[in-house]
mmCIF file of C-alpha atoms in Angstrom:
data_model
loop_
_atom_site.group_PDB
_atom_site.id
_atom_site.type_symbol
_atom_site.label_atom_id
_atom_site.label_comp_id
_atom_site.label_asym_id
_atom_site.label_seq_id
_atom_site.Cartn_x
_atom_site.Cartn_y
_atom_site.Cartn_z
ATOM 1 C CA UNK A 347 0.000 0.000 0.000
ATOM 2 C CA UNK A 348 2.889 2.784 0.777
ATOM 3 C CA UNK A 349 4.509 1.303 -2.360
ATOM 4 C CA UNK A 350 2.000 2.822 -4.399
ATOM 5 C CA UNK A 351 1.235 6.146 -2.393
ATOM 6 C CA UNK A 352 4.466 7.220 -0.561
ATOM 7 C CA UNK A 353 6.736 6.053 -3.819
ATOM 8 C CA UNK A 354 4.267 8.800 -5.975
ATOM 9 C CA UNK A 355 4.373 11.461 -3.565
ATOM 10 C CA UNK A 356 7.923 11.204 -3.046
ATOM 11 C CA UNK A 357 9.056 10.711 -6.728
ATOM 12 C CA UNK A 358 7.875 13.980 -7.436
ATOM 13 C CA UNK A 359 9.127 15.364 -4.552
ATOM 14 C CA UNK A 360 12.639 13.822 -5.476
ATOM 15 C CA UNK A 361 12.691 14.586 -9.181
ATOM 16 C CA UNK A 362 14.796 17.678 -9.187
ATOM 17 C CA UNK A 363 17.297 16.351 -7.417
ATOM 18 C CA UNK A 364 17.472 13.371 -9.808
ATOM 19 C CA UNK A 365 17.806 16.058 -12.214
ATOM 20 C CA UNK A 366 20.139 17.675 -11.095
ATOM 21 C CA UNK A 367 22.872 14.666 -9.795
ATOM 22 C CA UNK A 368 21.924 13.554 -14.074
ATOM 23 C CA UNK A 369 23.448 17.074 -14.703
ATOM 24 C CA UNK A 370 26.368 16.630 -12.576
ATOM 25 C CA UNK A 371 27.164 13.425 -14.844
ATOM 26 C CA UNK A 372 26.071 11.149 -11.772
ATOM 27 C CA UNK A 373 24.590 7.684 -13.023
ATOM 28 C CA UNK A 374 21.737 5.533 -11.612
ATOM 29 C CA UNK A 375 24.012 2.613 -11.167
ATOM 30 C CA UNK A 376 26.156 5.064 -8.269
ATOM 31 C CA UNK A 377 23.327 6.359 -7.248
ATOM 32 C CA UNK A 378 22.321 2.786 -6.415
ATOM 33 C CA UNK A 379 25.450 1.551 -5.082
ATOM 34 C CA UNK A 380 25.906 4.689 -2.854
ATOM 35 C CA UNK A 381 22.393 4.366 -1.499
ATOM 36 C CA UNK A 382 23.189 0.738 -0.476
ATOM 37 C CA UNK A 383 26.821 1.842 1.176
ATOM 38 C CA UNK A 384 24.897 4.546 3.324
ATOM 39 C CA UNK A 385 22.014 2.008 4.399
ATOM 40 C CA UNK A 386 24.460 -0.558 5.470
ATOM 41 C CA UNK A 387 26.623 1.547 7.326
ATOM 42 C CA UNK A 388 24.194 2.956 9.278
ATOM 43 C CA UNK A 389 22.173 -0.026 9.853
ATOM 44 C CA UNK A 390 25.476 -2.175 11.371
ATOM 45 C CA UNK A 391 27.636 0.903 13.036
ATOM 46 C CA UNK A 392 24.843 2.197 14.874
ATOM 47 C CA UNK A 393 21.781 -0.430 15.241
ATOM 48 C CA UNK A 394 24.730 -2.964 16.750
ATOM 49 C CA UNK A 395 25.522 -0.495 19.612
ATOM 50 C CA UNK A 396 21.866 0.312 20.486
ATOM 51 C CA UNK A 397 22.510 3.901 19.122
ATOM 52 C CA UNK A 398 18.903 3.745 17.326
ATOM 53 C CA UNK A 399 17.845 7.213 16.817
ATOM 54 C CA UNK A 400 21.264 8.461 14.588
ATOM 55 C CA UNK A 401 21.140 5.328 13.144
ATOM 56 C CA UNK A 402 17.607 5.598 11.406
ATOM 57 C CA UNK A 403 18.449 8.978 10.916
ATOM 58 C CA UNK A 404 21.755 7.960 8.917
ATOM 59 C CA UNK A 405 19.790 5.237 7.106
ATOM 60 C CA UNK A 406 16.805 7.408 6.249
ATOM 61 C CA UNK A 407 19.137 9.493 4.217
ATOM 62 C CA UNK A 408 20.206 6.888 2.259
ATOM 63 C CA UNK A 409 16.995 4.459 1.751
ATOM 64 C CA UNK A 410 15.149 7.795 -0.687
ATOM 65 C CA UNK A 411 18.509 6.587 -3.130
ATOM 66 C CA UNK A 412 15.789 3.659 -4.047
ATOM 67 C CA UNK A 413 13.501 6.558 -5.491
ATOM 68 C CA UNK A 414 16.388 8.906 -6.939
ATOM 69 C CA UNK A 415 18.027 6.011 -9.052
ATOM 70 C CA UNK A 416 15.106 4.869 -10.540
ATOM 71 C CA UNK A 417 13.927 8.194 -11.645
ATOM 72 C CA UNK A 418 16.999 9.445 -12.662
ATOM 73 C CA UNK A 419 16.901 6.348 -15.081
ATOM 74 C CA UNK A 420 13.348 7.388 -16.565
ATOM 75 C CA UNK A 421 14.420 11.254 -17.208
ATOM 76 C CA UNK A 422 17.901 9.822 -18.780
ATOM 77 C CA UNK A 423 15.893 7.099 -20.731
ATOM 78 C CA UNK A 424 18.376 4.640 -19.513
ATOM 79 C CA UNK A 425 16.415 2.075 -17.944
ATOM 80 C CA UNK A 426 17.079 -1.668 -18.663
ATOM 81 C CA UNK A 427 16.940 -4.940 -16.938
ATOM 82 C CA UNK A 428 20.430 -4.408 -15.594
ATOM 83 C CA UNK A 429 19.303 -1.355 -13.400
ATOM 84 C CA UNK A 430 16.180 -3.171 -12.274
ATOM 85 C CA UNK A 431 18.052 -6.328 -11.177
ATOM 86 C CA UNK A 432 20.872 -4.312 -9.310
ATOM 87 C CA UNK A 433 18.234 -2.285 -8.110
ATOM 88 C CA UNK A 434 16.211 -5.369 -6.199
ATOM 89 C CA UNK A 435 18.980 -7.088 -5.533
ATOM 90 C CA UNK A 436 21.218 -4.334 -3.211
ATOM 91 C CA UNK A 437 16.734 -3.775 -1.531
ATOM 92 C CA UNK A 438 17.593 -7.143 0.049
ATOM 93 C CA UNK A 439 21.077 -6.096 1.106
ATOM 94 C CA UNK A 440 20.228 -3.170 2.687
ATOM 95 C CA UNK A 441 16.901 -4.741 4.147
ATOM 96 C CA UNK A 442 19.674 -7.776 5.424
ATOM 97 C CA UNK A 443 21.948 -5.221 7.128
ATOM 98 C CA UNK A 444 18.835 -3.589 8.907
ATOM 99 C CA UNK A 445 17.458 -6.336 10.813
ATOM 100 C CA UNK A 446 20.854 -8.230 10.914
ATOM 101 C CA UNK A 447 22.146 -4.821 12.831
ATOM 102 C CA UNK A 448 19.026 -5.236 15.248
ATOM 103 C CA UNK A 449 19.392 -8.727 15.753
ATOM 104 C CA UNK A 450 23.185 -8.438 16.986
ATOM 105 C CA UNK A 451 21.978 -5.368 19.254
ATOM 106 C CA UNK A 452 19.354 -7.960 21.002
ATOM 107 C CA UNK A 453 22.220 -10.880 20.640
ATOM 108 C CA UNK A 454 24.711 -8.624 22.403
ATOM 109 C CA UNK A 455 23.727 -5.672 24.669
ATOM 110 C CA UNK A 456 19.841 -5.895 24.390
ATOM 111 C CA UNK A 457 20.323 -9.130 26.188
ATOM 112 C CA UNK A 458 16.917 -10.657 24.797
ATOM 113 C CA UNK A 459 17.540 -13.847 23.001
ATOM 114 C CA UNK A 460 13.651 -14.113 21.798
ATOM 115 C CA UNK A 461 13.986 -10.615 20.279
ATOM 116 C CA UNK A 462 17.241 -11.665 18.655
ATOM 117 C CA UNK A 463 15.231 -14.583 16.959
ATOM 118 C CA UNK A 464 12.136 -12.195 15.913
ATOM 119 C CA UNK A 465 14.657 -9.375 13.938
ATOM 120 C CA UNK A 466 15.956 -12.728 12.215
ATOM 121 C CA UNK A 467 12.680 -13.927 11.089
ATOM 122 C CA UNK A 468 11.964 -10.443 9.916
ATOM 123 C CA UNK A 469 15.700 -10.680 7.886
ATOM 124 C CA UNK A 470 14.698 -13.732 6.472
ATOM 125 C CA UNK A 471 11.209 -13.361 5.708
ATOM 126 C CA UNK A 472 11.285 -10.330 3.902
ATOM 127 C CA UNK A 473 14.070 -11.918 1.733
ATOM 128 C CA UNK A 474 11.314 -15.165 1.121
ATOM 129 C CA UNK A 475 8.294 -12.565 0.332
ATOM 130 C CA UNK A 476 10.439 -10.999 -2.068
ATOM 131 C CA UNK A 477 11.348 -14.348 -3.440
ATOM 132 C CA UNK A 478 8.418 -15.479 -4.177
ATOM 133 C CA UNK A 479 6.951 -12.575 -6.592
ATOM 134 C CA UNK A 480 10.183 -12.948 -8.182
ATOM 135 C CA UNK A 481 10.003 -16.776 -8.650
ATOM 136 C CA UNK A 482 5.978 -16.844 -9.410
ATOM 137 C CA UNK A 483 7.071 -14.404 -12.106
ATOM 138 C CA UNK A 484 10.030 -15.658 -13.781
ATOM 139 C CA UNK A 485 7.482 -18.778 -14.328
ATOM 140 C CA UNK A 486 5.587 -16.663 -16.303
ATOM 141 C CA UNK A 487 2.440 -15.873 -13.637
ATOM 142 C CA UNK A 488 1.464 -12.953 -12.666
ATOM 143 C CA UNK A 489 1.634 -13.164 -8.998
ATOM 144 C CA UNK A 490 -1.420 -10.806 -8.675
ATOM 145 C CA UNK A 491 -1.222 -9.615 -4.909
ATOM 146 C CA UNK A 492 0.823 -7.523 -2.718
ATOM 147 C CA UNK A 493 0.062 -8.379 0.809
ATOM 148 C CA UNK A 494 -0.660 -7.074 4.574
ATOM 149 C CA UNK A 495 3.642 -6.208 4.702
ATOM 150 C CA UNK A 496 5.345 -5.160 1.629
ATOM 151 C CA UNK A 497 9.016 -3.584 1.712
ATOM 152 C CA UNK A 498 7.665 -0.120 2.465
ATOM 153 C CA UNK A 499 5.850 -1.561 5.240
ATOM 154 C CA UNK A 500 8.789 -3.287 6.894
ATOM 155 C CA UNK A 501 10.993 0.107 6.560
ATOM 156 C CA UNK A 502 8.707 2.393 7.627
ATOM 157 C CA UNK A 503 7.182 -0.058 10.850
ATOM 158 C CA UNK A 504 10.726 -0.596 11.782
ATOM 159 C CA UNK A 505 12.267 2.502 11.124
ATOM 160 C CA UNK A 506 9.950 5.070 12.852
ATOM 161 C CA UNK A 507 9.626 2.598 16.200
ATOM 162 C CA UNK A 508 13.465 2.453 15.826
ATOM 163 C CA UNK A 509 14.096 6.101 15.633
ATOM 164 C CA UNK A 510 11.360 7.199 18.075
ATOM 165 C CA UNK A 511 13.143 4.577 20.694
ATOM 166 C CA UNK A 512 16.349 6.410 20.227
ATOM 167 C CA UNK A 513 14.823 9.693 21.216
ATOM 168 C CA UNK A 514 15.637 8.263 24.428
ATOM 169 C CA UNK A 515 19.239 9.642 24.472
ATOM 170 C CA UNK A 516 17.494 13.077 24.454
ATOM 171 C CA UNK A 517 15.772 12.364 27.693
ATOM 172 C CA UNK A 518 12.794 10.832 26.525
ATOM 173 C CA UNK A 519 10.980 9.056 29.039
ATOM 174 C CA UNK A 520 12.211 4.866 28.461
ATOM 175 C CA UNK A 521 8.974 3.438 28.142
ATOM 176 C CA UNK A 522 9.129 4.299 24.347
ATOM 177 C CA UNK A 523 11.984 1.741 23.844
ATOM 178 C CA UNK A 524 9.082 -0.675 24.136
ATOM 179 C CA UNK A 525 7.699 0.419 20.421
ATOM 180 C CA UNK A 526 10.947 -1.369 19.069
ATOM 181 C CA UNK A 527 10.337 -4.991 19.969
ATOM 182 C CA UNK A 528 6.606 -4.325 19.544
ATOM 183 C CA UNK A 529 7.437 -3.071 15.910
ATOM 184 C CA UNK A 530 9.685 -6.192 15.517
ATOM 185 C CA UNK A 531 6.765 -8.411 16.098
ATOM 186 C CA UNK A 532 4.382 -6.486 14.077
ATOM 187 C CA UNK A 533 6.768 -6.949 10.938
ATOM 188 C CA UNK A 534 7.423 -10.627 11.817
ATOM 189 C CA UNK A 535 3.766 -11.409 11.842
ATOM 190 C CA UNK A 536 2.985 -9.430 9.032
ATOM 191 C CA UNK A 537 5.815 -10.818 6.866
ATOM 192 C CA UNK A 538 4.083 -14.495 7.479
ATOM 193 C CA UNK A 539 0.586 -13.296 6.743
ATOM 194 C CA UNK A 540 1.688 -11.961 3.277
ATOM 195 C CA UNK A 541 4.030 -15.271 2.577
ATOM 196 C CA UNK A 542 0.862 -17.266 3.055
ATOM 197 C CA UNK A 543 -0.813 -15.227 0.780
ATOM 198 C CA UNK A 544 1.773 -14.862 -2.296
ATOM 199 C CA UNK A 545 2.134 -18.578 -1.930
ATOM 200 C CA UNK A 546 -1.739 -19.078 -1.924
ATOM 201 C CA UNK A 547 -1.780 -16.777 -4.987
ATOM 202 C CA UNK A 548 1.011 -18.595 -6.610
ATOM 203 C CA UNK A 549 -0.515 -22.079 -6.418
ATOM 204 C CA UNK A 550 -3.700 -20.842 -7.788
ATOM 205 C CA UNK A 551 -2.651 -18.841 -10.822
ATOM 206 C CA UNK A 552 -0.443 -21.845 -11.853
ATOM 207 C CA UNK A 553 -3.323 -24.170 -11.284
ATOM 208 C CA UNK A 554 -5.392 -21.909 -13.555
ATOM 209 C CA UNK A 555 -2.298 -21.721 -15.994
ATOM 210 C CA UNK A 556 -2.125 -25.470 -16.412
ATOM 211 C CA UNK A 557 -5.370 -26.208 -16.679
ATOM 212 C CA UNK A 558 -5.545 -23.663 -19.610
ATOM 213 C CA UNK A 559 -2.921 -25.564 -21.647
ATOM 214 C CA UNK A 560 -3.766 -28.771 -20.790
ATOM 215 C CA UNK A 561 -7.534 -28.078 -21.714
ATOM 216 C CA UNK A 562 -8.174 -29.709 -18.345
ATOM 217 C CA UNK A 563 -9.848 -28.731 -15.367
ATOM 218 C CA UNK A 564 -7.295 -27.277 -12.656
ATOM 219 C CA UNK A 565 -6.076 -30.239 -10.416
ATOM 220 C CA UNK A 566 -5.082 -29.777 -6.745
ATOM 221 C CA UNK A 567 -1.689 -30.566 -7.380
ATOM 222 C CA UNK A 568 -1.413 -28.909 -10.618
ATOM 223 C CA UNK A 569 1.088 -26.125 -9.602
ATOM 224 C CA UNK A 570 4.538 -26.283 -10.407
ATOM 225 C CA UNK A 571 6.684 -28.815 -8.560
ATOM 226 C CA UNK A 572 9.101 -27.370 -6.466
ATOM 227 C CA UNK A 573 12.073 -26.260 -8.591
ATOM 228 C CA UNK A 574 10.462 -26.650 -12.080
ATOM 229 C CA UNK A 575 10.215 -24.836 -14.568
ATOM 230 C CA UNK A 576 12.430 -22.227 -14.308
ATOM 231 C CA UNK A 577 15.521 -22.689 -12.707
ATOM 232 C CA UNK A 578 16.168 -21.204 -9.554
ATOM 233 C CA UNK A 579 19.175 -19.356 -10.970
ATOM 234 C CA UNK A 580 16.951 -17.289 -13.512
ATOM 235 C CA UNK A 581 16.908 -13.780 -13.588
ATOM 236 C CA UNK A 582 14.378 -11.654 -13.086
ATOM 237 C CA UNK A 583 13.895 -8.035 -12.240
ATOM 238 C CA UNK A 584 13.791 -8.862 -8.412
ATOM 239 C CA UNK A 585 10.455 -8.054 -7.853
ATOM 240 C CA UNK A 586 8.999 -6.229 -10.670
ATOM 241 C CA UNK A 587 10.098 -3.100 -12.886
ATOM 242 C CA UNK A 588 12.952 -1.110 -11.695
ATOM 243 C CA UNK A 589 13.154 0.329 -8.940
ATOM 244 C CA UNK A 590 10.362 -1.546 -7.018
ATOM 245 C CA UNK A 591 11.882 -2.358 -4.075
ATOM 246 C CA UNK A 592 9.687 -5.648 -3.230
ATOM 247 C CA UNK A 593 8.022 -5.015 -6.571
ATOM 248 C CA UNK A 594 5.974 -4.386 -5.252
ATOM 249 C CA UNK A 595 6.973 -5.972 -2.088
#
Protein backbone atom coordinates (compact mmCIF):
# COMPACT_ATOMS: atom_id res chain seq x y z
CA UNK A 1 0.00 0.00 0.00
CA UNK A 2 2.89 2.78 0.78
CA UNK A 3 4.51 1.30 -2.36
CA UNK A 4 2.00 2.82 -4.40
CA UNK A 5 1.24 6.15 -2.39
CA UNK A 6 4.47 7.22 -0.56
CA UNK A 7 6.74 6.05 -3.82
CA UNK A 8 4.27 8.80 -5.98
CA UNK A 9 4.37 11.46 -3.57
CA UNK A 10 7.92 11.20 -3.05
CA UNK A 11 9.06 10.71 -6.73
CA UNK A 12 7.87 13.98 -7.44
CA UNK A 13 9.13 15.36 -4.55
CA UNK A 14 12.64 13.82 -5.48
CA UNK A 15 12.69 14.59 -9.18
CA UNK A 16 14.80 17.68 -9.19
CA UNK A 17 17.30 16.35 -7.42
CA UNK A 18 17.47 13.37 -9.81
CA UNK A 19 17.81 16.06 -12.21
CA UNK A 20 20.14 17.67 -11.09
CA UNK A 21 22.87 14.67 -9.79
CA UNK A 22 21.92 13.55 -14.07
CA UNK A 23 23.45 17.07 -14.70
CA UNK A 24 26.37 16.63 -12.58
CA UNK A 25 27.16 13.42 -14.84
CA UNK A 26 26.07 11.15 -11.77
CA UNK A 27 24.59 7.68 -13.02
CA UNK A 28 21.74 5.53 -11.61
CA UNK A 29 24.01 2.61 -11.17
CA UNK A 30 26.16 5.06 -8.27
CA UNK A 31 23.33 6.36 -7.25
CA UNK A 32 22.32 2.79 -6.41
CA UNK A 33 25.45 1.55 -5.08
CA UNK A 34 25.91 4.69 -2.85
CA UNK A 35 22.39 4.37 -1.50
CA UNK A 36 23.19 0.74 -0.48
CA UNK A 37 26.82 1.84 1.18
CA UNK A 38 24.90 4.55 3.32
CA UNK A 39 22.01 2.01 4.40
CA UNK A 40 24.46 -0.56 5.47
CA UNK A 41 26.62 1.55 7.33
CA UNK A 42 24.19 2.96 9.28
CA UNK A 43 22.17 -0.03 9.85
CA UNK A 44 25.48 -2.18 11.37
CA UNK A 45 27.64 0.90 13.04
CA UNK A 46 24.84 2.20 14.87
CA UNK A 47 21.78 -0.43 15.24
CA UNK A 48 24.73 -2.96 16.75
CA UNK A 49 25.52 -0.50 19.61
CA UNK A 50 21.87 0.31 20.49
CA UNK A 51 22.51 3.90 19.12
CA UNK A 52 18.90 3.75 17.33
CA UNK A 53 17.85 7.21 16.82
CA UNK A 54 21.26 8.46 14.59
CA UNK A 55 21.14 5.33 13.14
CA UNK A 56 17.61 5.60 11.41
CA UNK A 57 18.45 8.98 10.92
CA UNK A 58 21.76 7.96 8.92
CA UNK A 59 19.79 5.24 7.11
CA UNK A 60 16.80 7.41 6.25
CA UNK A 61 19.14 9.49 4.22
CA UNK A 62 20.21 6.89 2.26
CA UNK A 63 17.00 4.46 1.75
CA UNK A 64 15.15 7.79 -0.69
CA UNK A 65 18.51 6.59 -3.13
CA UNK A 66 15.79 3.66 -4.05
CA UNK A 67 13.50 6.56 -5.49
CA UNK A 68 16.39 8.91 -6.94
CA UNK A 69 18.03 6.01 -9.05
CA UNK A 70 15.11 4.87 -10.54
CA UNK A 71 13.93 8.19 -11.65
CA UNK A 72 17.00 9.45 -12.66
CA UNK A 73 16.90 6.35 -15.08
CA UNK A 74 13.35 7.39 -16.57
CA UNK A 75 14.42 11.25 -17.21
CA UNK A 76 17.90 9.82 -18.78
CA UNK A 77 15.89 7.10 -20.73
CA UNK A 78 18.38 4.64 -19.51
CA UNK A 79 16.41 2.08 -17.94
CA UNK A 80 17.08 -1.67 -18.66
CA UNK A 81 16.94 -4.94 -16.94
CA UNK A 82 20.43 -4.41 -15.59
CA UNK A 83 19.30 -1.35 -13.40
CA UNK A 84 16.18 -3.17 -12.27
CA UNK A 85 18.05 -6.33 -11.18
CA UNK A 86 20.87 -4.31 -9.31
CA UNK A 87 18.23 -2.29 -8.11
CA UNK A 88 16.21 -5.37 -6.20
CA UNK A 89 18.98 -7.09 -5.53
CA UNK A 90 21.22 -4.33 -3.21
CA UNK A 91 16.73 -3.77 -1.53
CA UNK A 92 17.59 -7.14 0.05
CA UNK A 93 21.08 -6.10 1.11
CA UNK A 94 20.23 -3.17 2.69
CA UNK A 95 16.90 -4.74 4.15
CA UNK A 96 19.67 -7.78 5.42
CA UNK A 97 21.95 -5.22 7.13
CA UNK A 98 18.84 -3.59 8.91
CA UNK A 99 17.46 -6.34 10.81
CA UNK A 100 20.85 -8.23 10.91
CA UNK A 101 22.15 -4.82 12.83
CA UNK A 102 19.03 -5.24 15.25
CA UNK A 103 19.39 -8.73 15.75
CA UNK A 104 23.18 -8.44 16.99
CA UNK A 105 21.98 -5.37 19.25
CA UNK A 106 19.35 -7.96 21.00
CA UNK A 107 22.22 -10.88 20.64
CA UNK A 108 24.71 -8.62 22.40
CA UNK A 109 23.73 -5.67 24.67
CA UNK A 110 19.84 -5.90 24.39
CA UNK A 111 20.32 -9.13 26.19
CA UNK A 112 16.92 -10.66 24.80
CA UNK A 113 17.54 -13.85 23.00
CA UNK A 114 13.65 -14.11 21.80
CA UNK A 115 13.99 -10.61 20.28
CA UNK A 116 17.24 -11.67 18.66
CA UNK A 117 15.23 -14.58 16.96
CA UNK A 118 12.14 -12.19 15.91
CA UNK A 119 14.66 -9.37 13.94
CA UNK A 120 15.96 -12.73 12.21
CA UNK A 121 12.68 -13.93 11.09
CA UNK A 122 11.96 -10.44 9.92
CA UNK A 123 15.70 -10.68 7.89
CA UNK A 124 14.70 -13.73 6.47
CA UNK A 125 11.21 -13.36 5.71
CA UNK A 126 11.29 -10.33 3.90
CA UNK A 127 14.07 -11.92 1.73
CA UNK A 128 11.31 -15.16 1.12
CA UNK A 129 8.29 -12.57 0.33
CA UNK A 130 10.44 -11.00 -2.07
CA UNK A 131 11.35 -14.35 -3.44
CA UNK A 132 8.42 -15.48 -4.18
CA UNK A 133 6.95 -12.57 -6.59
CA UNK A 134 10.18 -12.95 -8.18
CA UNK A 135 10.00 -16.78 -8.65
CA UNK A 136 5.98 -16.84 -9.41
CA UNK A 137 7.07 -14.40 -12.11
CA UNK A 138 10.03 -15.66 -13.78
CA UNK A 139 7.48 -18.78 -14.33
CA UNK A 140 5.59 -16.66 -16.30
CA UNK A 141 2.44 -15.87 -13.64
CA UNK A 142 1.46 -12.95 -12.67
CA UNK A 143 1.63 -13.16 -9.00
CA UNK A 144 -1.42 -10.81 -8.68
CA UNK A 145 -1.22 -9.62 -4.91
CA UNK A 146 0.82 -7.52 -2.72
CA UNK A 147 0.06 -8.38 0.81
CA UNK A 148 -0.66 -7.07 4.57
CA UNK A 149 3.64 -6.21 4.70
CA UNK A 150 5.35 -5.16 1.63
CA UNK A 151 9.02 -3.58 1.71
CA UNK A 152 7.66 -0.12 2.47
CA UNK A 153 5.85 -1.56 5.24
CA UNK A 154 8.79 -3.29 6.89
CA UNK A 155 10.99 0.11 6.56
CA UNK A 156 8.71 2.39 7.63
CA UNK A 157 7.18 -0.06 10.85
CA UNK A 158 10.73 -0.60 11.78
CA UNK A 159 12.27 2.50 11.12
CA UNK A 160 9.95 5.07 12.85
CA UNK A 161 9.63 2.60 16.20
CA UNK A 162 13.46 2.45 15.83
CA UNK A 163 14.10 6.10 15.63
CA UNK A 164 11.36 7.20 18.08
CA UNK A 165 13.14 4.58 20.69
CA UNK A 166 16.35 6.41 20.23
CA UNK A 167 14.82 9.69 21.22
CA UNK A 168 15.64 8.26 24.43
CA UNK A 169 19.24 9.64 24.47
CA UNK A 170 17.49 13.08 24.45
CA UNK A 171 15.77 12.36 27.69
CA UNK A 172 12.79 10.83 26.52
CA UNK A 173 10.98 9.06 29.04
CA UNK A 174 12.21 4.87 28.46
CA UNK A 175 8.97 3.44 28.14
CA UNK A 176 9.13 4.30 24.35
CA UNK A 177 11.98 1.74 23.84
CA UNK A 178 9.08 -0.67 24.14
CA UNK A 179 7.70 0.42 20.42
CA UNK A 180 10.95 -1.37 19.07
CA UNK A 181 10.34 -4.99 19.97
CA UNK A 182 6.61 -4.32 19.54
CA UNK A 183 7.44 -3.07 15.91
CA UNK A 184 9.69 -6.19 15.52
CA UNK A 185 6.77 -8.41 16.10
CA UNK A 186 4.38 -6.49 14.08
CA UNK A 187 6.77 -6.95 10.94
CA UNK A 188 7.42 -10.63 11.82
CA UNK A 189 3.77 -11.41 11.84
CA UNK A 190 2.99 -9.43 9.03
CA UNK A 191 5.81 -10.82 6.87
CA UNK A 192 4.08 -14.50 7.48
CA UNK A 193 0.59 -13.30 6.74
CA UNK A 194 1.69 -11.96 3.28
CA UNK A 195 4.03 -15.27 2.58
CA UNK A 196 0.86 -17.27 3.06
CA UNK A 197 -0.81 -15.23 0.78
CA UNK A 198 1.77 -14.86 -2.30
CA UNK A 199 2.13 -18.58 -1.93
CA UNK A 200 -1.74 -19.08 -1.92
CA UNK A 201 -1.78 -16.78 -4.99
CA UNK A 202 1.01 -18.60 -6.61
CA UNK A 203 -0.51 -22.08 -6.42
CA UNK A 204 -3.70 -20.84 -7.79
CA UNK A 205 -2.65 -18.84 -10.82
CA UNK A 206 -0.44 -21.85 -11.85
CA UNK A 207 -3.32 -24.17 -11.28
CA UNK A 208 -5.39 -21.91 -13.56
CA UNK A 209 -2.30 -21.72 -15.99
CA UNK A 210 -2.12 -25.47 -16.41
CA UNK A 211 -5.37 -26.21 -16.68
CA UNK A 212 -5.54 -23.66 -19.61
CA UNK A 213 -2.92 -25.56 -21.65
CA UNK A 214 -3.77 -28.77 -20.79
CA UNK A 215 -7.53 -28.08 -21.71
CA UNK A 216 -8.17 -29.71 -18.35
CA UNK A 217 -9.85 -28.73 -15.37
CA UNK A 218 -7.29 -27.28 -12.66
CA UNK A 219 -6.08 -30.24 -10.42
CA UNK A 220 -5.08 -29.78 -6.75
CA UNK A 221 -1.69 -30.57 -7.38
CA UNK A 222 -1.41 -28.91 -10.62
CA UNK A 223 1.09 -26.12 -9.60
CA UNK A 224 4.54 -26.28 -10.41
CA UNK A 225 6.68 -28.82 -8.56
CA UNK A 226 9.10 -27.37 -6.47
CA UNK A 227 12.07 -26.26 -8.59
CA UNK A 228 10.46 -26.65 -12.08
CA UNK A 229 10.22 -24.84 -14.57
CA UNK A 230 12.43 -22.23 -14.31
CA UNK A 231 15.52 -22.69 -12.71
CA UNK A 232 16.17 -21.20 -9.55
CA UNK A 233 19.17 -19.36 -10.97
CA UNK A 234 16.95 -17.29 -13.51
CA UNK A 235 16.91 -13.78 -13.59
CA UNK A 236 14.38 -11.65 -13.09
CA UNK A 237 13.89 -8.04 -12.24
CA UNK A 238 13.79 -8.86 -8.41
CA UNK A 239 10.46 -8.05 -7.85
CA UNK A 240 9.00 -6.23 -10.67
CA UNK A 241 10.10 -3.10 -12.89
CA UNK A 242 12.95 -1.11 -11.70
CA UNK A 243 13.15 0.33 -8.94
CA UNK A 244 10.36 -1.55 -7.02
CA UNK A 245 11.88 -2.36 -4.07
CA UNK A 246 9.69 -5.65 -3.23
CA UNK A 247 8.02 -5.01 -6.57
CA UNK A 248 5.97 -4.39 -5.25
CA UNK A 249 6.97 -5.97 -2.09
Amino acid sequence: MLNKYARAFFTRVLTPFAAFLLRRGVSPDAVTLIGTAGVVAGALVFFPRGDFFWGTITITLFVFSDLVDGNMARQAGVSSRWGAFLDSTLDRVADAAIFGGLALWYAGGGHDNVLCAVAIFCLASGQVVSYTKARGESIGLPVAVNGMVERAERLVITLVAAGLSGLQIFGVPGWIGVLLPVALWVVAVGSLVTLVQRVVTVRRESAEADAAENGAPAAGDGGVAGDGGAADGSRTAGDGAHPAGDGAA
